[in-house]
Tab-separated table of C-alpha atoms in Angstrom:
chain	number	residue	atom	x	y	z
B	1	UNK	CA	114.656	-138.809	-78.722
B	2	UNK	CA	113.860	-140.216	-75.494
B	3	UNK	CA	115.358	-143.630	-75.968
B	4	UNK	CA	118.071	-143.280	-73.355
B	5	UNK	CA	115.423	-141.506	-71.193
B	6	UNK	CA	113.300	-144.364	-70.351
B	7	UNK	CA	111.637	-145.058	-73.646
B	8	UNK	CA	108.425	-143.354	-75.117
B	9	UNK	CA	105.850	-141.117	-72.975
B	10	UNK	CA	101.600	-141.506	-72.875
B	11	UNK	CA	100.001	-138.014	-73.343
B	12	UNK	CA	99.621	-137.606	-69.908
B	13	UNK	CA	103.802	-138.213	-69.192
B	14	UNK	CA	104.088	-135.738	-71.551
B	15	UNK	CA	101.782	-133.271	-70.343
B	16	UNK	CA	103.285	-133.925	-66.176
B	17	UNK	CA	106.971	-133.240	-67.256
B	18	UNK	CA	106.025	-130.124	-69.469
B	19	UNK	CA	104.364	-129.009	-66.263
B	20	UNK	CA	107.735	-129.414	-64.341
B	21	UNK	CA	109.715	-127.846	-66.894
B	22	UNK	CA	107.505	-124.864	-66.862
B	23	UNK	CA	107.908	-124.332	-62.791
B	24	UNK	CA	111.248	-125.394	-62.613
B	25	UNK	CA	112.333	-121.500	-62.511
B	26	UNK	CA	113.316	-120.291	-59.286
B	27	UNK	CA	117.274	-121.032	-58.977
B	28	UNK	CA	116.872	-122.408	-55.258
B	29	UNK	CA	115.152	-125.424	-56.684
B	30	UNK	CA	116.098	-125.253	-60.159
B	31	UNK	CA	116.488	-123.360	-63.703
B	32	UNK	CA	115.461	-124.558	-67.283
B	33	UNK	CA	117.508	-122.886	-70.102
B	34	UNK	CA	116.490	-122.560	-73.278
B	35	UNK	CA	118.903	-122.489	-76.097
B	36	UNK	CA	117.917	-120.628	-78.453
B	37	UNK	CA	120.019	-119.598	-82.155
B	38	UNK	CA	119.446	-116.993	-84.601
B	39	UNK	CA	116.544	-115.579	-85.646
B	40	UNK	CA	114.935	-117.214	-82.879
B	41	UNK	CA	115.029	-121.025	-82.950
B	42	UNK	CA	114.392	-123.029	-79.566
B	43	UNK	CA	117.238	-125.709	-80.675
B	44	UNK	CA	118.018	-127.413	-76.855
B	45	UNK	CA	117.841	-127.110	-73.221
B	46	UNK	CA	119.903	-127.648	-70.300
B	47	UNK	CA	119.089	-127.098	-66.362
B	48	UNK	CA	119.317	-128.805	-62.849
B	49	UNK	CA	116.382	-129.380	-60.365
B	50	UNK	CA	115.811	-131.408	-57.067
B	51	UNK	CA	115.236	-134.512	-57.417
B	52	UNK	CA	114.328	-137.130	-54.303
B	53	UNK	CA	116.916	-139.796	-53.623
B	54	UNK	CA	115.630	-142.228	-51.173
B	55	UNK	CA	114.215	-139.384	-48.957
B	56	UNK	CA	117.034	-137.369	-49.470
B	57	UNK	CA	116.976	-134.191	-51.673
B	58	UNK	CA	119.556	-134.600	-54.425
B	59	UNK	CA	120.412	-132.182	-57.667
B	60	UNK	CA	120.313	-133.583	-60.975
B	61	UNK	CA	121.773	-131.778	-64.214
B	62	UNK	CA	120.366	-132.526	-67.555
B	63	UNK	CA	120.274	-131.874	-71.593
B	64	UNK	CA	118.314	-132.177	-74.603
B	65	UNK	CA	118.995	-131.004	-77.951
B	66	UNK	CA	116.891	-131.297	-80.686
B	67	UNK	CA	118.349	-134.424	-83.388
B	68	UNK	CA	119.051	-131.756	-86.637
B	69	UNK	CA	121.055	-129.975	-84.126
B	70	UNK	CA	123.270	-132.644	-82.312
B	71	UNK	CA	126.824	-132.827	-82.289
B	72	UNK	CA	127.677	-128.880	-82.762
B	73	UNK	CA	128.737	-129.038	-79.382
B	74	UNK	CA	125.073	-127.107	-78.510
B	75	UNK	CA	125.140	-129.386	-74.899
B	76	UNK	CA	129.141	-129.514	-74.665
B	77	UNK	CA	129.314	-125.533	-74.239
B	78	UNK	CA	125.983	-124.715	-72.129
B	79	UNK	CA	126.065	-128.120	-69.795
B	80	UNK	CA	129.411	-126.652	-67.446
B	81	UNK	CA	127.375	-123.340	-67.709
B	82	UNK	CA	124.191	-125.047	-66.110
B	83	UNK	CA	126.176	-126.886	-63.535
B	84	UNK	CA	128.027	-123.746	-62.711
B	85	UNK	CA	124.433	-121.675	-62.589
B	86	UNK	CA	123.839	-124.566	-60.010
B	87	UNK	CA	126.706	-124.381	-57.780
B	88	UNK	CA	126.260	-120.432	-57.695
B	89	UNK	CA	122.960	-121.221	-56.330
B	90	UNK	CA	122.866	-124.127	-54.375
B	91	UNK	CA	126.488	-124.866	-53.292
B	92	UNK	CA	125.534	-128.001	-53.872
B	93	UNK	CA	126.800	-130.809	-56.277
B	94	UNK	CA	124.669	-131.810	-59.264
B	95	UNK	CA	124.229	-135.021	-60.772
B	96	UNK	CA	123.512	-136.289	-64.267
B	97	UNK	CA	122.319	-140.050	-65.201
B	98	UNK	CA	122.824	-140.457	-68.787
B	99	UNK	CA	122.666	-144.242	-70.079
B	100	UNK	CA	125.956	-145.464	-69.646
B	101	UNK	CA	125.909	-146.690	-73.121
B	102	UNK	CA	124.890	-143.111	-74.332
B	103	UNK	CA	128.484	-141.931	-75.549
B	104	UNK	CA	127.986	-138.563	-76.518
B	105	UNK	CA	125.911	-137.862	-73.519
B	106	UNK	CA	128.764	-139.328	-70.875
B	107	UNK	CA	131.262	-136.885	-73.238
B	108	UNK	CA	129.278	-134.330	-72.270
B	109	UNK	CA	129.011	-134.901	-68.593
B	110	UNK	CA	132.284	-135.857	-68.356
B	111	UNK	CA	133.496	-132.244	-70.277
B	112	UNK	CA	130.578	-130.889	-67.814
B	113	UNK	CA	133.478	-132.274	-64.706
B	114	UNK	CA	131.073	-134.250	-63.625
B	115	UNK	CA	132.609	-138.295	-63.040
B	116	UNK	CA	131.599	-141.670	-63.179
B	117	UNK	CA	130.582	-143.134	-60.161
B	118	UNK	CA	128.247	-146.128	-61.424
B	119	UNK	CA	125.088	-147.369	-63.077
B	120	UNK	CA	121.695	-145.709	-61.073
B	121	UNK	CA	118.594	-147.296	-61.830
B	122	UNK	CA	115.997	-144.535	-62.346
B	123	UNK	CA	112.336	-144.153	-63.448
């Protein structure tokens, strides 16, 4: 699952970016959504959150839907909702950094209106 995200995580990566995703909930500095289907099953999420650019404060979008669940369109319909939750709150634009060889994520962003604008090397 986290191929395109930089590869595998120790315990302790794990345990840091569960940490984020649990205070990432105040829509000035970012929401986490849970998608959840009927009768209750936590299938995806989507959000946006700062993120530091070379000193700067930048907004980054992002997705993750569990493998049995891929290609419904689970990330297609609740990504332009996420960036839109975004703009409401930040008036800001958001940006996602999927692997450029990640097709179905780049679909996404794309449907999301977010563009192209170049490979980003990231941690």
């Amino acid at each position: 699952m986290t191929a395109d995200l930089g590869g595998p995580e120790t315990a302790d990566q794990i345990e840091r970016r569960h940490e984020c995703y649990l205070a990432t909930n105040d829509p000035a500095t970012g929401l986490l959504f849970a998608i959840v289907l009927p009768p209750g099953t936590a299938v995806a999420s989507v959000g946006y959150w700062e993120r530091d650019e070379d000193g700067e404060t930048a907004w980054e979008t992002g997705w993750f839907v569990l493998p049995e669940y891929q290609g419904r369109g689970i990330a297609t319909a609740a990504t332009p909702l996420a960036v839109e939750a975004a703009w409401t709150a930040i008036a800001r634009p958001v940006h996602a950094y999927p692997n450029l060889e990640n097709v179905a994520s780049n679909t996404i962003a794309q449907n999301a209106g977010l563009r192209l604008i170049g490979p980003w090397e990231l941690e």
